[in-house]
Amino acid sequence: MLVPLLTTLLLGLGPQEVSRVDPSEFPRGQLIETVSSESTPGHRYAVYLPASYDPSKPGPILFLMDPRGRARVAARLFQPAAERFGSVLVSSYNTASDVPAEVAVRAVQAMWNDSHRWFSIDPRRVYL
């Protein structure tokens, strides 16, 4: 009886979601659909680390802002290129084309602050 209960609970978790962040445990080559911001409560984003990501070598990062706040959709569109070019992707759920500019600014600041704390980023290769 315990096994079916555990299976039901685990299957109910759905796609990968991270609320407590340990960047060393982020899987490579797999989209993490929801990461909660450590620096800005209430902000969330999708994160993709290419299979070749090496924290000892600074690499490129691409910040995505979907006009409807569909972070997962935007990240999936750019995922093949990110894998090919070794770019980290961070895609915001808190951006939209019809919200005040301050909302988008806070979303970018959240992604910037967290990603610069978590990942090895080449400052000459930061894209928005």
mmCIF file of N, CA and C in Angstrom:
data_model
loop_
_atom_site.group_PDB
_atom_site.id
_atom_site.type_symbol
_atom_site.label_atom_id
_atom_site.label_comp_id
_atom_site.label_asym_id
_atom_site.label_seq_id
_atom_site.Cartn_x
_atom_site.Cartn_y
_atom_site.Cartn_z
ATOM 1 N N MET A 1 0.815 -1.190 0.000
ATOM 2 C CA MET A 1 0.000 0.000 0.000
ATOM 3 C C MET A 1 0.865 1.262 0.000
ATOM 4 N N LEU A 2 2.006 1.201 0.659
ATOM 5 C CA LEU A 2 2.886 2.367 0.728
ATOM 6 C C LEU A 2 3.470 2.699 -0.642
ATOM 7 N N VAL A 3 3.850 1.685 -1.436
ATOM 8 C CA VAL A 3 4.460 1.927 -2.746
ATOM 9 C C VAL A 3 3.491 2.669 -3.677
ATOM 10 N N PRO A 4 2.211 2.223 -3.813
ATOM 11 C CA PRO A 4 1.311 2.992 -4.683
ATOM 12 C C PRO A 4 1.103 4.427 -4.199
ATOM 13 N N LEU A 5 1.081 4.632 -2.899
ATOM 14 C CA LEU A 5 0.902 5.975 -2.361
ATOM 15 C C LEU A 5 2.100 6.857 -2.723
ATOM 16 N N LEU A 6 3.308 6.314 -2.526
ATOM 17 C CA LEU A 6 4.511 7.076 -2.879
ATOM 18 C C LEU A 6 4.563 7.357 -4.376
ATOM 19 N N THR A 7 4.210 6.361 -5.195
ATOM 20 C CA THR A 7 4.209 6.547 -6.642
ATOM 21 C C THR A 7 3.240 7.647 -7.032
ATOM 22 N N THR A 8 2.054 7.640 -6.454
ATOM 23 C CA THR A 8 1.058 8.670 -6.745
ATOM 24 C C THR A 8 1.578 10.041 -6.347
ATOM 25 N N LEU A 9 2.190 10.141 -5.178
ATOM 26 C CA LEU A 9 2.727 11.422 -4.730
ATOM 27 C C LEU A 9 3.841 11.909 -5.649
ATOM 28 N N LEU A 10 4.737 11.008 -6.033
ATOM 29 C CA LEU A 10 5.851 11.401 -6.892
ATOM 30 C C LEU A 10 5.372 11.780 -8.286
ATOM 31 N N LEU A 11 4.428 11.036 -8.836
ATOM 32 C CA LEU A 11 3.907 11.362 -10.159
ATOM 33 C C LEU A 11 3.150 12.681 -10.136
ATOM 34 N N GLY A 12 2.570 13.003 -9.014
ATOM 35 C CA GLY A 12 1.830 14.249 -8.888
ATOM 36 C C GLY A 12 2.719 15.479 -8.839
ATOM 37 N N LEU A 13 4.007 15.275 -8.664
ATOM 38 C CA LEU A 13 4.918 16.419 -8.612
ATOM 39 C C LEU A 13 5.061 17.104 -9.955
ATOM 40 N N GLY A 14 4.863 16.378 -11.029
ATOM 41 C CA GLY A 14 4.913 16.976 -12.361
ATOM 42 C C GLY A 14 6.324 17.307 -12.795
ATOM 43 N N PRO A 15 6.459 18.336 -13.666
ATOM 44 C CA PRO A 15 7.766 18.700 -14.205
ATOM 45 C C PRO A 15 8.717 19.158 -13.116
ATOM 46 N N GLN A 16 9.995 19.151 -13.470
ATOM 47 C CA GLN A 16 11.008 19.552 -12.499
ATOM 48 C C GLN A 16 10.769 20.953 -11.984
ATOM 49 N N GLU A 17 10.800 21.099 -10.670
ATOM 50 C CA GLU A 17 10.638 22.403 -10.045
ATOM 51 C C GLU A 17 11.645 22.489 -8.912
ATOM 52 N N VAL A 18 12.277 23.637 -8.806
ATOM 53 C CA VAL A 18 13.264 23.849 -7.762
ATOM 54 C C VAL A 18 12.875 25.091 -6.982
ATOM 55 N N SER A 19 12.707 24.938 -5.672
ATOM 56 C CA SER A 19 12.428 26.126 -4.877
ATOM 57 C C SER A 19 13.627 26.471 -4.005
ATOM 58 N N ARG A 20 14.283 25.477 -3.455
ATOM 59 C CA ARG A 20 15.550 25.702 -2.753
ATOM 60 C C ARG A 20 16.656 25.417 -3.749
ATOM 61 N N VAL A 21 17.512 26.356 -3.935
ATOM 62 C CA VAL A 21 18.457 26.260 -5.040
ATOM 63 C C VAL A 21 19.833 25.844 -4.575
ATOM 64 N N ASP A 22 20.327 24.778 -5.188
ATOM 65 C CA ASP A 22 21.717 24.366 -5.066
ATOM 66 C C ASP A 22 22.210 24.195 -6.499
ATOM 67 N N PRO A 23 22.828 25.225 -7.067
ATOM 68 C CA PRO A 23 23.194 25.174 -8.473
ATOM 69 C C PRO A 23 24.101 24.010 -8.846
ATOM 70 N N SER A 24 24.823 23.467 -7.898
ATOM 71 C CA SER A 24 25.677 22.315 -8.218
ATOM 72 C C SER A 24 24.830 21.087 -8.537
ATOM 73 N N GLU A 25 23.564 21.111 -8.158
ATOM 74 C CA GLU A 25 22.686 19.970 -8.426
ATOM 75 C C GLU A 25 21.806 20.179 -9.654
ATOM 76 N N PHE A 26 21.922 21.324 -10.337
ATOM 77 C CA PHE A 26 21.142 21.532 -11.550
ATOM 78 C C PHE A 26 21.587 20.504 -12.587
ATOM 79 N N PRO A 27 20.652 19.798 -13.201
ATOM 80 C CA PRO A 27 21.043 18.827 -14.228
ATOM 81 C C PRO A 27 21.540 19.534 -15.485
ATOM 82 N N ARG A 28 22.493 18.940 -16.161
ATOM 83 C CA ARG A 28 23.004 19.475 -17.417
ATOM 84 C C ARG A 28 22.168 18.893 -18.551
ATOM 85 N N GLY A 29 21.907 19.704 -19.577
ATOM 86 C CA GLY A 29 21.197 19.217 -20.747
ATOM 87 C C GLY A 29 19.718 18.957 -20.518
ATOM 88 N N GLN A 30 19.153 19.528 -19.477
ATOM 89 C CA GLN A 30 17.741 19.301 -19.151
ATOM 90 C C GLN A 30 17.134 20.608 -18.640
ATOM 91 N N LEU A 31 15.961 20.967 -19.147
ATOM 92 C CA LEU A 31 15.297 22.195 -18.726
ATOM 93 C C LEU A 31 14.701 22.018 -17.335
ATOM 94 N N ILE A 32 15.034 22.941 -16.453
ATOM 95 C CA ILE A 32 14.396 23.005 -15.139
ATOM 96 C C ILE A 32 13.272 24.011 -15.319
ATOM 97 N N GLU A 33 12.043 23.546 -15.275
ATOM 98 C CA GLU A 33 10.911 24.373 -15.675
ATOM 99 C C GLU A 33 10.598 25.505 -14.712
ATOM 100 N N THR A 34 10.824 25.320 -13.428
ATOM 101 C CA THR A 34 10.506 26.391 -12.479
ATOM 102 C C THR A 34 11.553 26.469 -11.385
ATOM 103 N N VAL A 35 12.189 27.617 -11.297
ATOM 104 C CA VAL A 35 13.144 27.921 -10.233
ATOM 105 C C VAL A 35 12.649 29.191 -9.563
ATOM 106 N N SER A 36 12.537 29.155 -8.254
ATOM 107 C CA SER A 36 12.139 30.355 -7.503
ATOM 108 C C SER A 36 13.363 31.194 -7.212
ATOM 109 N N SER A 37 13.237 32.483 -7.405
ATOM 110 C CA SER A 37 14.345 33.398 -7.176
ATOM 111 C C SER A 37 14.733 33.437 -5.704
ATOM 112 N N GLU A 38 16.024 33.417 -5.451
ATOM 113 C CA GLU A 38 16.518 33.592 -4.086
ATOM 114 C C GLU A 38 16.603 35.073 -3.735
ATOM 115 N N SER A 39 16.881 35.897 -4.727
ATOM 116 C CA SER A 39 17.107 37.318 -4.460
ATOM 117 C C SER A 39 15.823 38.143 -4.465
ATOM 118 N N THR A 40 14.800 37.678 -5.183
ATOM 119 C CA THR A 40 13.562 38.446 -5.325
ATOM 120 C C THR A 40 12.367 37.517 -5.152
ATOM 121 N N PRO A 41 11.844 37.409 -3.937
ATOM 122 C CA PRO A 41 10.704 36.511 -3.691
ATOM 123 C C PRO A 41 9.538 36.811 -4.641
ATOM 124 N N GLY A 42 8.905 35.752 -5.090
ATOM 125 C CA GLY A 42 7.776 35.885 -6.003
ATOM 126 C C GLY A 42 8.158 35.804 -7.468
ATOM 127 N N HIS A 43 9.435 35.891 -7.772
ATOM 128 C CA HIS A 43 9.874 35.767 -9.159
ATOM 129 C C HIS A 43 10.308 34.338 -9.425
ATOM 130 N N ARG A 44 9.958 33.876 -10.634
ATOM 131 C CA ARG A 44 10.289 32.508 -11.037
ATOM 132 C C ARG A 44 10.787 32.523 -12.475
ATOM 133 N N TYR A 45 11.563 31.509 -12.803
ATOM 134 C CA TYR A 45 12.056 31.380 -14.149
ATOM 135 C C TYR A 45 12.425 29.943 -14.458
ATOM 136 N N ALA A 46 12.567 29.654 -15.742
ATOM 137 C CA ALA A 46 13.069 28.367 -16.206
ATOM 138 C C ALA A 46 14.570 28.523 -16.403
ATOM 139 N N VAL A 47 15.306 27.429 -16.165
ATOM 140 C CA VAL A 47 16.765 27.459 -16.301
ATOM 141 C C VAL A 47 17.198 26.260 -17.130
ATOM 142 N N TYR A 48 18.134 26.507 -18.030
ATOM 143 C CA TYR A 48 18.725 25.432 -18.826
ATOM 144 C C TYR A 48 20.235 25.562 -18.789
ATOM 145 N N LEU A 49 20.893 24.489 -18.376
ATOM 146 C CA LEU A 49 22.356 24.417 -18.430
ATOM 147 C C LEU A 49 22.726 23.432 -19.530
ATOM 148 N N PRO A 50 23.549 23.847 -20.489
ATOM 149 C CA PRO A 50 23.935 22.909 -21.547
ATOM 150 C C PRO A 50 24.743 21.752 -20.971
ATOM 151 N N ALA A 51 24.751 20.658 -21.683
ATOM 152 C CA ALA A 51 25.493 19.475 -21.233
ATOM 153 C C ALA A 51 26.970 19.786 -21.019
ATOM 154 N N SER A 52 27.492 20.739 -21.775
ATOM 155 C CA SER A 52 28.914 21.083 -21.687
ATOM 156 C C SER A 52 29.223 22.097 -20.582
ATOM 157 N N TYR A 53 28.210 22.543 -19.827
ATOM 158 C CA TYR A 53 28.457 23.567 -18.805
ATOM 159 C C TYR A 53 29.507 23.088 -17.805
ATOM 160 N N ASP A 54 30.497 23.942 -17.588
ATOM 161 C CA ASP A 54 31.570 23.651 -16.637
ATOM 162 C C ASP A 54 31.729 24.873 -15.740
ATOM 163 N N PRO A 55 31.395 24.746 -14.446
ATOM 164 C CA PRO A 55 31.470 25.912 -13.561
ATOM 165 C C PRO A 55 32.872 26.503 -13.415
ATOM 166 N N SER A 56 33.896 25.773 -13.839
ATOM 167 C CA SER A 56 35.245 26.319 -13.731
ATOM 168 C C SER A 56 35.608 27.204 -14.938
ATOM 169 N N LYS A 57 34.731 27.227 -15.948
ATOM 170 C CA LYS A 57 34.992 28.021 -17.157
ATOM 171 C C LYS A 57 33.833 28.984 -17.409
ATOM 172 N N PRO A 58 34.077 30.288 -17.344
ATOM 173 C CA PRO A 58 33.002 31.244 -17.627
ATOM 174 C C PRO A 58 32.464 31.062 -19.043
ATOM 175 N N GLY A 59 31.139 31.114 -19.163
ATOM 176 C CA GLY A 59 30.506 30.931 -20.462
ATOM 177 C C GLY A 59 29.399 31.935 -20.690
ATOM 178 N N PRO A 60 28.759 31.858 -21.854
ATOM 179 C CA PRO A 60 27.696 32.805 -22.190
ATOM 180 C C PRO A 60 26.392 32.511 -21.451
ATOM 181 N N ILE A 61 25.560 33.541 -21.332
ATOM 182 C CA ILE A 61 24.233 33.391 -20.748
ATOM 183 C C ILE A 61 23.252 34.207 -21.580
ATOM 184 N N LEU A 62 22.061 33.668 -21.745
ATOM 185 C CA LEU A 62 20.994 34.345 -22.467
ATOM 186 C C LEU A 62 19.795 34.465 -21.538
ATOM 187 N N PHE A 63 19.373 35.706 -21.278
ATOM 188 C CA PHE A 63 18.179 35.975 -20.482
ATOM 189 C C PHE A 63 17.007 36.134 -21.446
ATOM 190 N N LEU A 64 15.918 35.430 -21.174
ATOM 191 C CA LEU A 64 14.748 35.476 -22.048
ATOM 192 C C LEU A 64 13.563 36.110 -21.333
ATOM 193 N N MET A 65 12.827 36.930 -22.082
ATOM 194 C CA MET A 65 11.605 37.547 -21.554
ATOM 195 C C MET A 65 10.498 37.309 -22.577
ATOM 196 N N ASP A 66 9.643 36.345 -22.321
ATOM 197 C CA ASP A 66 8.533 36.065 -23.217
ATOM 198 C C ASP A 66 7.446 37.126 -23.024
ATOM 199 N N PRO A 67 6.833 37.628 -24.098
ATOM 200 C CA PRO A 67 5.835 38.687 -23.952
ATOM 201 C C PRO A 67 4.559 38.255 -23.236
ATOM 202 N N ARG A 68 4.378 36.969 -22.996
ATOM 203 C CA ARG A 68 3.221 36.472 -22.262
ATOM 204 C C ARG A 68 3.633 35.775 -20.967
ATOM 205 N N GLY A 69 4.893 35.883 -20.591
ATOM 206 C CA GLY A 69 5.355 35.264 -19.351
ATOM 207 C C GLY A 69 5.443 33.753 -19.425
ATOM 208 N N ARG A 70 5.609 33.214 -20.615
ATOM 209 C CA ARG A 70 5.693 31.760 -20.811
ATOM 210 C C ARG A 70 7.163 31.336 -20.856
ATOM 211 N N ALA A 71 7.776 31.322 -19.716
ATOM 212 C CA ALA A 71 9.213 31.051 -19.624
ATOM 213 C C ALA A 71 9.594 29.720 -20.261
ATOM 214 N N ARG A 72 8.810 28.711 -20.002
ATOM 215 C CA ARG A 72 9.118 27.375 -20.518
ATOM 216 C C ARG A 72 9.072 27.358 -22.046
ATOM 217 N N VAL A 73 8.074 28.019 -22.631
ATOM 218 C CA VAL A 73 7.931 28.059 -24.088
ATOM 219 C C VAL A 73 9.160 28.737 -24.710
ATOM 220 N N ALA A 74 9.524 29.885 -24.182
ATOM 221 C CA ALA A 74 10.680 30.608 -24.717
ATOM 222 C C ALA A 74 11.961 29.790 -24.556
ATOM 223 N N ALA A 75 12.138 29.186 -23.394
ATOM 224 C CA ALA A 75 13.356 28.400 -23.151
ATOM 225 C C ALA A 75 13.441 27.216 -24.104
ATOM 226 N N ARG A 76 12.331 26.550 -24.345
ATOM 227 C CA ARG A 76 12.355 25.404 -25.265
ATOM 228 C C ARG A 76 12.707 25.833 -26.693
ATOM 229 N N LEU A 77 12.290 27.032 -27.088
ATOM 230 C CA LEU A 77 12.629 27.528 -28.426
ATOM 231 C C LEU A 77 14.135 27.748 -28.582
ATOM 232 N N PHE A 78 14.775 28.234 -27.530
ATOM 233 C CA PHE A 78 16.203 28.547 -27.593
ATOM 234 C C PHE A 78 17.097 27.397 -27.120
ATOM 235 N N GLN A 79 16.525 26.358 -26.567
ATOM 236 C CA GLN A 79 17.302 25.258 -25.987
ATOM 237 C C GLN A 79 18.266 24.608 -26.983
ATOM 238 N N PRO A 80 17.861 24.285 -28.217
ATOM 239 C CA PRO A 80 18.838 23.674 -29.142
ATOM 240 C C PRO A 80 20.052 24.571 -29.407
ATOM 241 N N ALA A 81 19.833 25.871 -29.596
ATOM 242 C CA ALA A 81 20.955 26.784 -29.834
ATOM 243 C C ALA A 81 21.820 26.917 -28.588
ATOM 244 N N ALA A 82 21.178 26.941 -27.416
ATOM 245 C CA ALA A 82 21.940 27.035 -26.168
ATOM 246 C C ALA A 82 22.844 25.817 -26.011
ATOM 247 N N GLU A 83 22.325 24.671 -26.357
ATOM 248 C CA GLU A 83 23.136 23.444 -26.281
ATOM 249 C C GLU A 83 24.295 23.531 -27.273
ATOM 250 N N ARG A 84 24.005 23.966 -28.485
ATOM 251 C CA ARG A 84 25.034 24.034 -29.523
ATOM 252 C C ARG A 84 26.155 25.003 -29.164
ATOM 253 N N PHE A 85 25.795 26.163 -28.588
ATOM 254 C CA PHE A 85 26.779 27.205 -28.298
ATOM 255 C C PHE A 85 27.231 27.229 -26.841
ATOM 256 N N GLY A 86 26.735 26.304 -26.028
ATOM 257 C CA GLY A 86 27.167 26.220 -24.638
ATOM 258 C C GLY A 86 26.662 27.356 -23.763
ATOM 259 N N SER A 87 25.481 27.878 -24.069
ATOM 260 C CA SER A 87 24.923 29.006 -23.315
ATOM 261 C C SER A 87 23.972 28.552 -22.218
ATOM 262 N N VAL A 88 24.072 29.214 -21.081
ATOM 263 C CA VAL A 88 23.081 29.046 -20.022
ATOM 264 C C VAL A 88 21.859 29.861 -20.433
ATOM 265 N N LEU A 89 20.659 29.330 -20.207
ATOM 266 C CA LEU A 89 19.416 30.065 -20.458
ATOM 267 C C LEU A 89 18.712 30.318 -19.138
ATOM 268 N N VAL A 90 18.198 31.525 -18.972
ATOM 269 C CA VAL A 90 17.345 31.852 -17.830
ATOM 270 C C VAL A 90 16.162 32.614 -18.421
ATOM 271 N N SER A 91 14.948 32.055 -18.251
ATOM 272 C CA SER A 91 13.756 32.591 -18.901
ATOM 273 C C SER A 91 12.690 32.927 -17.866
ATOM 274 N N SER A 92 12.232 34.171 -17.860
ATOM 275 C CA SER A 92 11.349 34.683 -16.813
ATOM 276 C C SER A 92 9.873 34.349 -17.025
ATOM 277 N N TYR A 93 9.209 33.988 -15.922
ATOM 278 C CA TYR A 93 7.751 33.860 -15.893
ATOM 279 C C TYR A 93 7.104 35.202 -15.523
ATOM 280 N N ASN A 94 7.877 36.178 -15.140
ATOM 281 C CA ASN A 94 7.344 37.435 -14.618
ATOM 282 C C ASN A 94 7.414 38.592 -15.603
ATOM 283 N N THR A 95 7.565 38.295 -16.883
ATOM 284 C CA THR A 95 7.559 39.348 -17.882
ATOM 285 C C THR A 95 6.333 39.181 -18.769
ATOM 286 N N ALA A 96 5.834 40.282 -19.259
ATOM 287 C CA ALA A 96 4.730 40.296 -20.217
ATOM 288 C C ALA A 96 4.754 41.654 -20.916
ATOM 289 N N SER A 97 4.201 41.693 -22.108
ATOM 290 C CA SER A 97 4.245 42.933 -22.876
ATOM 291 C C SER A 97 3.249 43.975 -22.392
ATOM 292 N N ASP A 98 2.298 43.567 -21.562
ATOM 293 C CA ASP A 98 1.268 44.508 -21.124
ATOM 294 C C ASP A 98 1.320 44.806 -19.627
ATOM 295 N N VAL A 99 2.510 44.686 -19.041
ATOM 296 C CA VAL A 99 2.684 45.037 -17.623
ATOM 297 C C VAL A 99 3.602 46.259 -17.547
ATOM 298 N N PRO A 100 3.566 46.986 -16.439
ATOM 299 C CA PRO A 100 4.466 48.144 -16.311
ATOM 300 C C PRO A 100 5.932 47.743 -16.466
ATOM 301 N N ALA A 101 6.715 48.646 -17.011
ATOM 302 C CA ALA A 101 8.138 48.380 -17.251
ATOM 303 C C ALA A 101 8.859 47.973 -15.974
ATOM 304 N N GLU A 102 8.434 48.497 -14.825
ATOM 305 C CA GLU A 102 9.088 48.172 -13.557
ATOM 306 C C GLU A 102 9.032 46.667 -13.266
ATOM 307 N N VAL A 103 7.955 46.027 -13.697
ATOM 308 C CA VAL A 103 7.813 44.579 -13.475
ATOM 309 C C VAL A 103 8.900 43.836 -14.245
ATOM 310 N N ALA A 104 9.098 44.207 -15.500
ATOM 311 C CA ALA A 104 10.134 43.575 -16.314
ATOM 312 C C ALA A 104 11.527 43.863 -15.758
ATOM 313 N N VAL A 105 11.747 45.084 -15.296
ATOM 314 C CA VAL A 105 13.044 45.437 -14.719
ATOM 315 C C VAL A 105 13.329 44.578 -13.493
ATOM 316 N N ARG A 106 12.336 44.405 -12.615
ATOM 317 C CA ARG A 106 12.529 43.549 -11.428
ATOM 318 C C ARG A 106 12.786 42.099 -11.831
ATOM 319 N N ALA A 107 12.109 41.646 -12.874
ATOM 320 C CA ALA A 107 12.314 40.274 -13.346
ATOM 321 C C ALA A 107 13.746 40.076 -13.851
ATOM 322 N N VAL A 108 14.234 41.030 -14.632
ATOM 323 C CA VAL A 108 15.609 40.932 -15.142
ATOM 324 C C VAL A 108 16.606 41.023 -13.991
ATOM 325 N N GLN A 109 16.352 41.905 -13.040
ATOM 326 C CA GLN A 109 17.250 42.004 -11.881
ATOM 327 C C GLN A 109 17.285 40.695 -11.100
ATOM 328 N N ALA A 110 16.137 40.054 -10.931
ATOM 329 C CA ALA A 110 16.096 38.771 -10.215
ATOM 330 C C ALA A 110 16.924 37.724 -10.953
ATOM 331 N N MET A 111 16.718 37.623 -12.282
ATOM 332 C CA MET A 111 17.482 36.648 -13.064
ATOM 333 C C MET A 111 18.976 36.960 -13.009
ATOM 334 N N TRP A 112 19.315 38.239 -13.150
ATOM 335 C CA TRP A 112 20.717 38.664 -13.136
ATOM 336 C C TRP A 112 21.381 38.321 -11.802
ATOM 337 N N ASN A 113 20.744 38.750 -10.713
ATOM 338 C CA ASN A 113 21.343 38.541 -9.387
ATOM 339 C C ASN A 113 21.547 37.056 -9.091
ATOM 340 N N ASP A 114 20.513 36.256 -9.316
ATOM 341 C CA ASP A 114 20.636 34.826 -9.012
ATOM 342 C C ASP A 114 21.634 34.133 -9.927
ATOM 343 N N SER A 115 21.549 34.389 -11.229
ATOM 344 C CA SER A 115 22.439 33.687 -12.157
ATOM 345 C C SER A 115 23.903 34.052 -11.924
ATOM 346 N N HIS A 116 24.178 35.302 -11.569
ATOM 347 C CA HIS A 116 25.563 35.682 -11.307
ATOM 348 C C HIS A 116 26.078 35.085 -10.002
ATOM 349 N N ARG A 117 25.196 34.726 -9.123
ATOM 350 C CA ARG A 117 25.591 34.050 -7.891
ATOM 351 C C ARG A 117 25.794 32.547 -8.140
ATOM 352 N N TRP A 118 25.009 31.983 -9.026
ATOM 353 C CA TRP A 118 24.997 30.536 -9.219
ATOM 354 C C TRP A 118 25.941 30.026 -10.297
ATOM 355 N N PHE A 119 26.114 30.775 -11.386
ATOM 356 C CA PHE A 119 26.805 30.256 -12.559
ATOM 357 C C PHE A 119 28.083 31.039 -12.858
ATOM 358 N N SER A 120 28.959 30.383 -13.583
ATOM 359 C CA SER A 120 30.190 31.018 -14.043
ATOM 360 C C SER A 120 29.889 31.668 -15.395
ATOM 361 N N ILE A 121 29.833 33.004 -15.398
ATOM 362 C CA ILE A 121 29.387 33.751 -16.583
ATOM 363 C C ILE A 121 30.516 34.634 -17.108
ATOM 364 N N ASP A 122 30.690 34.588 -18.421
ATOM 365 C CA ASP A 122 31.633 35.471 -19.089
ATOM 366 C C ASP A 122 30.959 36.836 -19.255
ATOM 367 N N PRO A 123 31.433 37.884 -18.621
ATOM 368 C CA PRO A 123 30.759 39.186 -18.670
ATOM 369 C C PRO A 123 30.704 39.792 -20.080
ATOM 370 N N ARG A 124 31.519 39.302 -20.994
ATOM 371 C CA ARG A 124 31.492 39.793 -22.377
ATOM 372 C C ARG A 124 30.471 39.056 -23.226
ATOM 373 N N ARG A 125 29.806 38.039 -22.632
ATOM 374 C CA ARG A 125 28.879 37.203 -23.386
ATOM 375 C C ARG A 125 27.541 37.072 -22.671
ATOM 376 N N VAL A 126 26.990 38.207 -22.284
ATOM 377 C CA VAL A 126 25.688 38.270 -21.610
ATOM 378 C C VAL A 126 24.692 38.843 -22.616
ATOM 379 N N TYR A 127 23.584 38.116 -22.849
ATOM 380 C CA TYR A 127 22.617 38.517 -23.864
ATOM 381 C C TYR A 127 21.208 38.558 -23.278
ATOM 382 N N LEU A 128 20.389 39.487 -23.784
ATOM 383 C CA LEU A 128 19.009 39.633 -23.336
ATOM 384 C C LEU A 128 18.100 39.603 -24.546
#
